[in-house]
Tab-separated table of C-alpha atoms and ligand atoms in Angstrom:
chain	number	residue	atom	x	y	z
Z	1	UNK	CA	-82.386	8.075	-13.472
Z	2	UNK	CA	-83.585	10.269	-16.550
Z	3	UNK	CA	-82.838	13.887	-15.346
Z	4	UNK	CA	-85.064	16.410	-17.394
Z	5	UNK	CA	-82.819	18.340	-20.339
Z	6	UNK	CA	-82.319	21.247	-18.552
Z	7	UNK	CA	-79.964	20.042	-15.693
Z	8	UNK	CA	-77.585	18.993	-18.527
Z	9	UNK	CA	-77.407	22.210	-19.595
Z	10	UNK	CA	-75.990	24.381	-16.542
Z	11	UNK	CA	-73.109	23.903	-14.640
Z	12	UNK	CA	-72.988	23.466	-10.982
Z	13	UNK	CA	-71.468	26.787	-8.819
Z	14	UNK	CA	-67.183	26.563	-9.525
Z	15	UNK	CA	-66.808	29.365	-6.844
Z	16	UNK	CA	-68.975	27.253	-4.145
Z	17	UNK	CA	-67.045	24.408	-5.030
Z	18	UNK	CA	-63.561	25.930	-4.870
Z	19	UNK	CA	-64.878	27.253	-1.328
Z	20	UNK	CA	-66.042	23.617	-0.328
Z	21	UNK	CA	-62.664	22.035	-1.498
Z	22	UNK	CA	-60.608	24.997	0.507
Z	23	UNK	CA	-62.975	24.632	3.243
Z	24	UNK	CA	-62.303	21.204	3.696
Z	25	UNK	CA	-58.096	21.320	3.379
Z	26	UNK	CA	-58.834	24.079	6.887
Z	27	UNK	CA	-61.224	21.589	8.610
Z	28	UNK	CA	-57.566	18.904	7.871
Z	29	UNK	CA	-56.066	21.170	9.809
Z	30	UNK	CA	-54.232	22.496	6.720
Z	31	UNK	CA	-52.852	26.856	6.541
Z	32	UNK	CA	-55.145	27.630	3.540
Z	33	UNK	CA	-55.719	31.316	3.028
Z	34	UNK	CA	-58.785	31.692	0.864
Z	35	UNK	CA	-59.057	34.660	-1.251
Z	36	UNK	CA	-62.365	33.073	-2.887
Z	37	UNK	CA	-65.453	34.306	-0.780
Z	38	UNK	CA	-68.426	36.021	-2.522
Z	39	UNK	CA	-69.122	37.536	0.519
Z	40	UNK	CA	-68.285	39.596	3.398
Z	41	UNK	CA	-66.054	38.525	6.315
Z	42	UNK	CA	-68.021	40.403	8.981
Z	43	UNK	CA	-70.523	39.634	11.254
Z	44	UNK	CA	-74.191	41.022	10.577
Z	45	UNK	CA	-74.714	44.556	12.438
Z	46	UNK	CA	-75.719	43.616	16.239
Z	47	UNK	CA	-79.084	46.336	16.008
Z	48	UNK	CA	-79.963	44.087	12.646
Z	49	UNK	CA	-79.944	40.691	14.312
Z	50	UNK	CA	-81.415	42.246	17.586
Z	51	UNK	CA	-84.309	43.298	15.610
Z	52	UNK	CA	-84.761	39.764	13.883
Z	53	UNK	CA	-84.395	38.396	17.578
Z	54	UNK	CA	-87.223	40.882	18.472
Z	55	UNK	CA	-89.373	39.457	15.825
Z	56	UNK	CA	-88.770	36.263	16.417
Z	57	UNK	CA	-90.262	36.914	20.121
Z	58	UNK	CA	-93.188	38.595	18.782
Z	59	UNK	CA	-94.222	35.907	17.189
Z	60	UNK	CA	-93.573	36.913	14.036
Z	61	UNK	CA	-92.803	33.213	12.637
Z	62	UNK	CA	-96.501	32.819	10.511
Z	63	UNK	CA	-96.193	32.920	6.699
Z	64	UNK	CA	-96.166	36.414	5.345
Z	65	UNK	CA	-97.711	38.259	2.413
Z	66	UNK	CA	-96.006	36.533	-0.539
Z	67	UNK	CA	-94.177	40.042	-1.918
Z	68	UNK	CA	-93.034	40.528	1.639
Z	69	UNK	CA	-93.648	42.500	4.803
Z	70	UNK	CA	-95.708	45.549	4.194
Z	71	UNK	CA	-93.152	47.426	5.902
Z	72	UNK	CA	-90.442	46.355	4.600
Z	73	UNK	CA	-91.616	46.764	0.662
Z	74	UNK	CA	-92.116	50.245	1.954
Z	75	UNK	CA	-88.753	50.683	3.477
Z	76	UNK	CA	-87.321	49.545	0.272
Z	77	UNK	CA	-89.361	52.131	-1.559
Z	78	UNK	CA	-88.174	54.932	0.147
Z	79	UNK	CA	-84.635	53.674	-0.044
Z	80	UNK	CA	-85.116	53.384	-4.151
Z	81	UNK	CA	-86.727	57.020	-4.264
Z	82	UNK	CA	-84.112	58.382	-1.614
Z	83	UNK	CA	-80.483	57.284	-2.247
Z	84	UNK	CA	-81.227	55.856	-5.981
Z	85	UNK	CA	-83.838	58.796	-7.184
Z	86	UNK	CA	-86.015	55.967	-8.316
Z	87	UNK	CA	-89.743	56.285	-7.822
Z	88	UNK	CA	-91.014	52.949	-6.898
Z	89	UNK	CA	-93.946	52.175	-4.962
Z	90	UNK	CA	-94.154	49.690	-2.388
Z	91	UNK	CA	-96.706	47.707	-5.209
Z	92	UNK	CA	-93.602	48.378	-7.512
Z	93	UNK	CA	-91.370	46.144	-5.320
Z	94	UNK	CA	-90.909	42.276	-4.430
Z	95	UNK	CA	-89.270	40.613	-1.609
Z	96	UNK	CA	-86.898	37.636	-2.642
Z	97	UNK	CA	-84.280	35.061	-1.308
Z	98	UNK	CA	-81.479	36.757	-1.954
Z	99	UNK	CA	-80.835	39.026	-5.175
Z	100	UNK	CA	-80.278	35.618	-6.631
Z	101	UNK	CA	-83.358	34.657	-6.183
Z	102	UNK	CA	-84.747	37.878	-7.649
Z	103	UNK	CA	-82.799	37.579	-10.895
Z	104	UNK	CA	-83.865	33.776	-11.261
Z	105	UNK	CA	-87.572	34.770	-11.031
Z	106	UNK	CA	-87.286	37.417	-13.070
Z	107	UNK	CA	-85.664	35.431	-15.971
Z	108	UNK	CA	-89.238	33.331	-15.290
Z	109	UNK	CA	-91.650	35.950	-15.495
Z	110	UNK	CA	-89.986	37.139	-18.469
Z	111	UNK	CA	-88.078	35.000	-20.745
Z	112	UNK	CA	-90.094	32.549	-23.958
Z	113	UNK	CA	-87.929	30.150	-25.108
Z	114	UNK	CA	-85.159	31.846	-27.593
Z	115	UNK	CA	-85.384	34.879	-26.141
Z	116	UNK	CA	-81.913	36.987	-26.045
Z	117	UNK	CA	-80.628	38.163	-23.222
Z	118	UNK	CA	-77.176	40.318	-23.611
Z	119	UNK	CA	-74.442	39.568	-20.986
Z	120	UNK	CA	-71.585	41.552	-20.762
Z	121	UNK	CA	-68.425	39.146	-19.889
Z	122	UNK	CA	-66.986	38.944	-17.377
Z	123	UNK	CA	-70.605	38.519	-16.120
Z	124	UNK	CA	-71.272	37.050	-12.741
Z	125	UNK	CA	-71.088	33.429	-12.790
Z	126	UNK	CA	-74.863	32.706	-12.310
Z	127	UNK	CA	-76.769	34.913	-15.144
Z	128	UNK	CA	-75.783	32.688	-18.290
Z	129	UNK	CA	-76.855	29.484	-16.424
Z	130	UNK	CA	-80.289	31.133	-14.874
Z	131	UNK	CA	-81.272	32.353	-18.625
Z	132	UNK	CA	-81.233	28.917	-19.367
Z	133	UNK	CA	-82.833	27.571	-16.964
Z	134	UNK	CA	-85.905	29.876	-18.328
Z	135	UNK	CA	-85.111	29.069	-21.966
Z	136	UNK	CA	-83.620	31.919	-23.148
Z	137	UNK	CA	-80.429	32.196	-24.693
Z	138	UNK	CA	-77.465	34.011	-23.121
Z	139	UNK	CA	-75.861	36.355	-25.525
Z	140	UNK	CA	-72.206	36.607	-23.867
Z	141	UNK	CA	-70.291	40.346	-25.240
Z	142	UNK	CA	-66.464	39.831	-24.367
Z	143	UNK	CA	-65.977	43.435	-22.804
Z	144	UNK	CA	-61.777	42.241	-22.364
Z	145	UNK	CA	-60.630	45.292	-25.235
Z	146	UNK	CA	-63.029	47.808	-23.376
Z	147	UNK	CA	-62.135	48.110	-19.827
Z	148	UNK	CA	-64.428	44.840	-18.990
Z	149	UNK	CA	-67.147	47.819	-19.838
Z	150	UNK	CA	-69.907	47.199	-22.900
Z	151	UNK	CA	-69.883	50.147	-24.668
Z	152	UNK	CA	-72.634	51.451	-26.812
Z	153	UNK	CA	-71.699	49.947	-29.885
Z	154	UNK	CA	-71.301	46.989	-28.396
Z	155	UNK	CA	-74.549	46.564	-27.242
Z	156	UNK	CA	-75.893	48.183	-30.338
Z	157	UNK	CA	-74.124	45.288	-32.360
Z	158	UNK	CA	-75.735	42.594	-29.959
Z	159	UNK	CA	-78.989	43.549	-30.469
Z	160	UNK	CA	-81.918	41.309	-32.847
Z	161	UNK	CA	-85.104	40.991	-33.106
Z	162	UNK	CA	-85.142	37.965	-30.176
Z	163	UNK	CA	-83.444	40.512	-27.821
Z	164	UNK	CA	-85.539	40.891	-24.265
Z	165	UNK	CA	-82.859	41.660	-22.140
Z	166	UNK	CA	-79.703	43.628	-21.275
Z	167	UNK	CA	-78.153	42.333	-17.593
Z	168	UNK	CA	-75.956	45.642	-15.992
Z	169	UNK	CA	-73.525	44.867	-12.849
Z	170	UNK	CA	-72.129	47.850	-12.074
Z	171	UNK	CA	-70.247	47.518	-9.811
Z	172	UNK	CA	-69.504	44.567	-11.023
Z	173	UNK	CA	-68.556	41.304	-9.965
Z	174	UNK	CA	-66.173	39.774	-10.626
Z	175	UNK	CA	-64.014	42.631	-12.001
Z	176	UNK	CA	-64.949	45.437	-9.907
Z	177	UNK	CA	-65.411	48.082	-12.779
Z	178	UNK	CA	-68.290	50.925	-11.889
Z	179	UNK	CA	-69.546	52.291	-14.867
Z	180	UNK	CA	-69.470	56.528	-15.055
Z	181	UNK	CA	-72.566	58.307	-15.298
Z	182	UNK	CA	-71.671	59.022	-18.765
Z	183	UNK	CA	-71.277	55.413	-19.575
Z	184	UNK	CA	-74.639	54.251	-17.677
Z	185	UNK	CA	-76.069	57.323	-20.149
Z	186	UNK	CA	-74.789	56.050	-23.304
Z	187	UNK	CA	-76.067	52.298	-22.745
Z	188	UNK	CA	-79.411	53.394	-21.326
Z	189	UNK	CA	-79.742	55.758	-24.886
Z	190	UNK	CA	-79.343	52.436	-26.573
Z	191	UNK	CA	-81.742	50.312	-24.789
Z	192	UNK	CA	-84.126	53.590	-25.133
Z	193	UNK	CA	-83.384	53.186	-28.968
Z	194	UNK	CA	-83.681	49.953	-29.311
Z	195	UNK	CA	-86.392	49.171	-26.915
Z	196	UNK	CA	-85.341	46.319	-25.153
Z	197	UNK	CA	-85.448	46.249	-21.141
Z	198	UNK	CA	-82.212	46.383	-19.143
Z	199	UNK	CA	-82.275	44.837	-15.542
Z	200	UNK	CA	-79.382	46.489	-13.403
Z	201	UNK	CA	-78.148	44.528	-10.682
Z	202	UNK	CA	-77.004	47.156	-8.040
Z	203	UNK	CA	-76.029	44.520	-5.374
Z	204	UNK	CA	-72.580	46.099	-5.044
Z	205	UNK	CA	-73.599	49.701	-5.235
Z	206	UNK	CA	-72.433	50.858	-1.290
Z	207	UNK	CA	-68.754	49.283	-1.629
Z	208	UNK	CA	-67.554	52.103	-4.163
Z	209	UNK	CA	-63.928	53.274	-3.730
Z	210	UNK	CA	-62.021	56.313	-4.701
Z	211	UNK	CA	-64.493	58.935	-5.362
Z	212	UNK	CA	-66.697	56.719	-7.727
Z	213	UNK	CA	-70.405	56.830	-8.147
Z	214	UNK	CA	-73.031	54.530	-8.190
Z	215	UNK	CA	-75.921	55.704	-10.432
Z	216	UNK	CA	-78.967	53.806	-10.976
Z	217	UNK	CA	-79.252	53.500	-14.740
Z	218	UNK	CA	-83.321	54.345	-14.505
Z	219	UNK	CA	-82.930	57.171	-12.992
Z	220	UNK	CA	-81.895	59.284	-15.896
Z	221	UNK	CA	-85.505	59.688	-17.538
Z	222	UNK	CA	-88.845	58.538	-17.918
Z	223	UNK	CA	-88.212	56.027	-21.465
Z	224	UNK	CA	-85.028	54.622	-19.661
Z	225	UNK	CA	-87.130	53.854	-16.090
Z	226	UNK	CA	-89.967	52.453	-17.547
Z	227	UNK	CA	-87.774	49.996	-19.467
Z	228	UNK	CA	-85.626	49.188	-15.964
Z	229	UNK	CA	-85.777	46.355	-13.545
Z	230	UNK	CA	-83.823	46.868	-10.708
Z	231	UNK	CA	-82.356	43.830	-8.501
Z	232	UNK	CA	-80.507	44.081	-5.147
Z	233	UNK	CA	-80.067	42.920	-1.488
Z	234	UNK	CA	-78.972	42.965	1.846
Z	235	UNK	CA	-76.215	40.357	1.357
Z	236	UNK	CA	-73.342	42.610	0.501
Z	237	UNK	CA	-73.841	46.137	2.079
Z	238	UNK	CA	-74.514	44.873	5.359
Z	239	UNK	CA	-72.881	41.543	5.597
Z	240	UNK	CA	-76.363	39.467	5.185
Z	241	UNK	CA	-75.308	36.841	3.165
Z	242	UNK	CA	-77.110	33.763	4.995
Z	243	UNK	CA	-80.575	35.752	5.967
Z	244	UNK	CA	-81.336	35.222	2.155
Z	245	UNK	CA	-82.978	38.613	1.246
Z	246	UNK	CA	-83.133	40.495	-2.099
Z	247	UNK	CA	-85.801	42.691	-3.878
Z	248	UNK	CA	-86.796	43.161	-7.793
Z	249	UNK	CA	-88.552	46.409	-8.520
Z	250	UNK	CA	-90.197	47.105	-11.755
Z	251	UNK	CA	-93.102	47.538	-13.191
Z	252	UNK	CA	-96.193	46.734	-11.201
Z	253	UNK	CA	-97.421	44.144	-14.136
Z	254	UNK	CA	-94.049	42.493	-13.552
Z	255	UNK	CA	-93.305	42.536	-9.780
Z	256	UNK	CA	-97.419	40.501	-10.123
Z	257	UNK	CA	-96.235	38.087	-12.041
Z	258	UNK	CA	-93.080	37.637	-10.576
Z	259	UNK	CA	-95.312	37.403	-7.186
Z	260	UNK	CA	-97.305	34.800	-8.878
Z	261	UNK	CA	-94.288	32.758	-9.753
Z	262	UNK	CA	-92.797	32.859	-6.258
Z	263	UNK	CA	-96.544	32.352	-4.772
Z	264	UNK	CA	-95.903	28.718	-6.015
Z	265	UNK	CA	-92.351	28.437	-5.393
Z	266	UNK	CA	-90.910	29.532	-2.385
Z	267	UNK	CA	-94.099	31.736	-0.845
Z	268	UNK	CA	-92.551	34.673	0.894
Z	269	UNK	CA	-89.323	35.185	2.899
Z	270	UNK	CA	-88.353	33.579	6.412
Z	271	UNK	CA	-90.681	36.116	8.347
Z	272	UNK	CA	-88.554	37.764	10.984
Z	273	UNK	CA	-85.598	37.740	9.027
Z	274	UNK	CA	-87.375	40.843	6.896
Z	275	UNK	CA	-87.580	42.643	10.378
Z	276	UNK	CA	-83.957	42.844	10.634
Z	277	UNK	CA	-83.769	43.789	6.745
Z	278	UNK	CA	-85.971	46.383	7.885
Z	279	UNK	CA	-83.587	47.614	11.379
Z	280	UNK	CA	-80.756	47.654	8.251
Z	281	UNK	CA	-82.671	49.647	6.262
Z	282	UNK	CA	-84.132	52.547	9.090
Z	283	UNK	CA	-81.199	52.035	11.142
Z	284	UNK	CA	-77.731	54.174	11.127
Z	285	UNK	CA	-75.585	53.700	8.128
Z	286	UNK	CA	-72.166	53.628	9.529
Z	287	UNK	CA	-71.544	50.199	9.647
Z	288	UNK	CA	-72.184	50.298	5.949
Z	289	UNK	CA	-69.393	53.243	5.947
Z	290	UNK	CA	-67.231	51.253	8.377
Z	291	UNK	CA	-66.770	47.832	6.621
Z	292	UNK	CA	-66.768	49.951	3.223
Z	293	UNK	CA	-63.900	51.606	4.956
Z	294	UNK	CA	-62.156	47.706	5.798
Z	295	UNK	CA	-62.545	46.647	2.337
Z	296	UNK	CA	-61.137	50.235	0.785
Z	297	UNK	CA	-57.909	49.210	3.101
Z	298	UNK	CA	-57.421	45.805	1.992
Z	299	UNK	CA	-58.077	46.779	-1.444
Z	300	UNK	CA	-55.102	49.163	-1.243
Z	301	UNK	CA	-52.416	46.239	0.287
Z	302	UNK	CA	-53.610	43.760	-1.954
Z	303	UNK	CA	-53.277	46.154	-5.463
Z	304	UNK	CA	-49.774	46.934	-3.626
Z	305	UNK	CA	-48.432	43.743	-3.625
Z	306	UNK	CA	-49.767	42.462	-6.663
Z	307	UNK	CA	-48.382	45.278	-8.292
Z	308	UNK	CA	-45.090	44.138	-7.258
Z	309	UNK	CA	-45.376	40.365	-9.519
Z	310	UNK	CA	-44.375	41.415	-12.880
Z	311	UNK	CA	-46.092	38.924	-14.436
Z	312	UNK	CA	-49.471	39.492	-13.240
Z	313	UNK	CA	-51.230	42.677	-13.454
Z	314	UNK	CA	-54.845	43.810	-13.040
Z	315	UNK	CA	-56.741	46.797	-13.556
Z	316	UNK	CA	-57.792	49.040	-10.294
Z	317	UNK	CA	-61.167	48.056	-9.115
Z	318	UNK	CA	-63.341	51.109	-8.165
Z	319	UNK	CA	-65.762	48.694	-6.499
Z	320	UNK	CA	-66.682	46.100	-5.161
Z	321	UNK	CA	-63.997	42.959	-3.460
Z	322	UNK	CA	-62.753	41.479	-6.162
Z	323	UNK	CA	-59.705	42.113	-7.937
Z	324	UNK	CA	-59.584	40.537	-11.333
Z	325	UNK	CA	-55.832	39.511	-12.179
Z	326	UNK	CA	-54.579	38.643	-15.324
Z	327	UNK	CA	-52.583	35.167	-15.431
Z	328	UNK	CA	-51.679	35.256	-19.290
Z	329	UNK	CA	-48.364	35.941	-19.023
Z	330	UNK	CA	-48.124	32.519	-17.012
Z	331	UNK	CA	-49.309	30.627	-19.751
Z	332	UNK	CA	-52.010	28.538	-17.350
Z	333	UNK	CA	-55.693	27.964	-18.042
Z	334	UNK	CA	-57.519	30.056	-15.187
Z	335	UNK	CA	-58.223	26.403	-14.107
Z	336	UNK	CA	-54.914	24.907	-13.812
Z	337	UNK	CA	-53.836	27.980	-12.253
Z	338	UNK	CA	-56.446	27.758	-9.285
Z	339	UNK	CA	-55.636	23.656	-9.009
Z	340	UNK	CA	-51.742	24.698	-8.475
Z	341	UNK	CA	-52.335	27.352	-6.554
Z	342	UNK	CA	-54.484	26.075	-3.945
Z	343	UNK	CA	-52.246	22.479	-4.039
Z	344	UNK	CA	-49.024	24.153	-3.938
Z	345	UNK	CA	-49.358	27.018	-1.798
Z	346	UNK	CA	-52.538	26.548	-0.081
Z	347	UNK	CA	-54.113	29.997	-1.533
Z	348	UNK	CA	-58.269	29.071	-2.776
Z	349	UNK	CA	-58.686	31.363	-5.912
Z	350	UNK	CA	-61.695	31.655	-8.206
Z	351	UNK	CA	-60.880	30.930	-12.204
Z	352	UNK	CA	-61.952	33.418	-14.498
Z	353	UNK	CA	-63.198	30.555	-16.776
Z	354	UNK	CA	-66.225	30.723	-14.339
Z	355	UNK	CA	-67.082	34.305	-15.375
Z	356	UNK	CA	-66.101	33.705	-18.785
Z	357	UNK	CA	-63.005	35.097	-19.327
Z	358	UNK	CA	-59.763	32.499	-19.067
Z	359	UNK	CA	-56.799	34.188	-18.805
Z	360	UNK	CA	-57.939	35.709	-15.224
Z	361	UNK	CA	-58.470	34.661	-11.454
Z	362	UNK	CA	-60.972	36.547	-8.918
Z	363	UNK	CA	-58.856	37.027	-5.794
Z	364	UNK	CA	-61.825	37.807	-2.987
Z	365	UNK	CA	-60.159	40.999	-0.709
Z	366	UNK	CA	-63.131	40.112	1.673
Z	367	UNK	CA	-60.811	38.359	4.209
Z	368	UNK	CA	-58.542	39.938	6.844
Z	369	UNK	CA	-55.155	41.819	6.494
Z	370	UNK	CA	-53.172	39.098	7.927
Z	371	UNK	CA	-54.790	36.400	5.362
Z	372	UNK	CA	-54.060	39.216	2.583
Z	373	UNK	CA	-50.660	39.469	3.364
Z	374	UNK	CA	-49.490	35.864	3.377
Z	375	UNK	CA	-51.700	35.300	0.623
Z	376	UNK	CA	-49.843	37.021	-1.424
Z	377	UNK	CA	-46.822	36.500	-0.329
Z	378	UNK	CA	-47.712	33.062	-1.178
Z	379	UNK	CA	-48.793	34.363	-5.106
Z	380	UNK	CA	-45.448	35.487	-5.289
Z	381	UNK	CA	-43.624	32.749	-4.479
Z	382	UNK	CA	-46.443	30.791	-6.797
Z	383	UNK	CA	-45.572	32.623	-9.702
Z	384	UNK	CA	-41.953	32.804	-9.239
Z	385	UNK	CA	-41.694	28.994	-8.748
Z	386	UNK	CA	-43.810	28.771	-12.435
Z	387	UNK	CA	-40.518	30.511	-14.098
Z	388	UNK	CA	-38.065	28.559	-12.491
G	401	LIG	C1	-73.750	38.258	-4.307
G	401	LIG	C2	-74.354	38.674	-5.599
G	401	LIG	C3	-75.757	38.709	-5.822
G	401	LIG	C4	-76.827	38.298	-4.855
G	401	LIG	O1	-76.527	37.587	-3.791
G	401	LIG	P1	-77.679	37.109	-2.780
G	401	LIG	O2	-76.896	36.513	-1.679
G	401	LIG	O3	-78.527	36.143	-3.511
G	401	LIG	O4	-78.456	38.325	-2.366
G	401	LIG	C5	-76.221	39.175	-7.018
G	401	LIG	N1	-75.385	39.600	-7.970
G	401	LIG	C6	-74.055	39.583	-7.822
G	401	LIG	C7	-73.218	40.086	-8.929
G	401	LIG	C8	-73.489	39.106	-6.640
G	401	LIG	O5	-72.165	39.078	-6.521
């Protein structure tokens, strides 16, 4: 069969496929500790799925408005104003599958082919391959000599005439990093400057450790907001990975076309699942707080003990679950480290060649303290046995 050009030019998911492959050695019956989950280990908050139950009895199982559930586009809207000091209406604000899903459309509603669109690497594995799939062109800035941070000057350098698009993850997966108010002031001065648009992907922005802030980039001024798209979810902050809900805000122009595009894609959201977005949203924060809390713990044991193999070493995360080790002392590819590490010692690990940067592996700290310890245990013993 003939495949259209496109499909030839992205690559299928490497983390869902190391998952699948570790997933598979467990269901053998094999020990495998897997430090490679995008996503958290907990179960969703019990008043989140009772409300989606609730829904579910009411009925509430038609197709929906397209940009979502009244309700819940204004829930969102008064989250954005309240905790992000963004002022987005509920017109201002789509309901998606997942922030994925968000990003993906946007690229749609936005890109012509050749457009630029500037991502900072390590990036998240998914942004090159969606620009593509619009036609644009992904314009990858290595960020290794800079803290995995793009500085001004590096975007300012970046920048031509074909530029659309800046992509922000702060925090960031896969390395963590959280960008300082001062930083997320310098870049949006620059995309103020140069006039392109910036969308910031704030999926991450409740698992912040140590003090650090999130801050929205648009919310420092009226040239840097109107040039903002903002994309999030539920998946992260309150363990919603599999109910498949995100939201783009933006401009109203832009959240209509984007609502166009999805009109004749997916139509709108699974129905009740938005009524537990909506419990999550109204609803007490503390479980937020409390597996925030979980993953600031595990954090701590696994920096520990990879702190103690000399020959790795990784800079302290303030956010998100990721750490992002360096391997190049090991002389592997990111690759055939991951392959030996998950044959030898039964450890899943993601290879930074996924997020663009090879001489790293993502270890996932969203996984339980007993799984953390033996895990790397079994990294030490990995790495020793690579010496010998
Ligand atoms: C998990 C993740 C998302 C969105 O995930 P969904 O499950 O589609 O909501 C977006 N960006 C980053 C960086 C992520 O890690």
């Amino acid at each position: 069969m003939k495949l259209a050009a496109r499909v030839g030019e992205v690559t299928p998911s490497l983390t869902l496929a190391i998952a699948a492959k570790a997933k598979a050695m467990k269901a053998e019956g094999v020990d495998v500790c897997s430090f490679s989950a995008g996503e958290p280990d907990f179960d969703t908050p019990a008043h989140i799925k009772a409300a989606a139950k609730q829904a579910l009895d009411e009925g509430k199982t038609k197709y929906g408005a397209v940009a979502g559930e009244p309700k819940l586009r204004e829930a969102i809207s008064h989250k954005l104003k309240t905790d992000n000091n963004l002022n987005y209406e509920a017109e201002n604000i789509i309901v998606t599958n997942g922030g994925k899903h968000s990003l993906f459309n946007l690229m749609l509603a936005l890109l012509n082919p050749g457009d630029e669109v500037i991502i900072p690497a390590p990036y998240w594995l998914s942004y090159p391959e969606m620009v593509k799939l619009a036609a644009g062109i992904p314009i990858i800035v290595d960020t290794a000599d800079t803290g995995c941070k793009l500085t001004p000057e590096q975007l300012n350098a970046a920048i031509t005439a074909k530029t659309k698009l800046l992509i922000l993850n702060s925090p960031s997966n896969p390395t963590g990093v959280v960008y300082t108010p001062a930083e997320i002031s310098a870049i949006a001065k620059v995309v103020v400057e140069r006039d392109i648009l910036v969308v910031s992907d704030e999926i991450y922005e409740k698992i912040v450790y140590d003090g650090a802030e999130h801050i929205s980039i648009g919310s420092l001024g009226e040239d840097i907001f109107a040039r903002t798209i903002i994309s999030s979810g539920f998946a992260k902050a309150y363990s919603m990975t599999g109910w498949r809900i995100g939201y783009l805000a933006g401009a109203k122009e832009l959240i209509k076309a984007v609502s166009t595009i999805q009109g004749h894609s997916t139509s709108n959201v699974c129905t009740f699942a938005q009524y537990g977005a909506i419990a999550a949203l109204q609803g007490s924060q503390d479980c937020v707080e409390q597996m925030r809390q979980a993953f600031a713990e595990r954090r701590k044991v696994m920096l520990q003990k990879l702190n103690e193999i000399p020959e790795l070493s990784c800079a302290k995360p303030d956010g998100a679950f990721y750490l992002f080790v360096n391997i190049g002392k090991t002389g592997l590819t990111s690759l055939e480290f991951c392959d030996a590490f998950l044959e030898k010692q039964q450890v899943a690990a993601i290879p930074g060649i996924a997020f663009g940067t090879d001489d790293c592996i993502r270890l996932s700290y969203a996984t339980d303290m007993a799984s953390i310890e033996k895990g790397m245990d079994r990294l030490d013993k990995f790495v020793s046995s690579l010496q010998a």
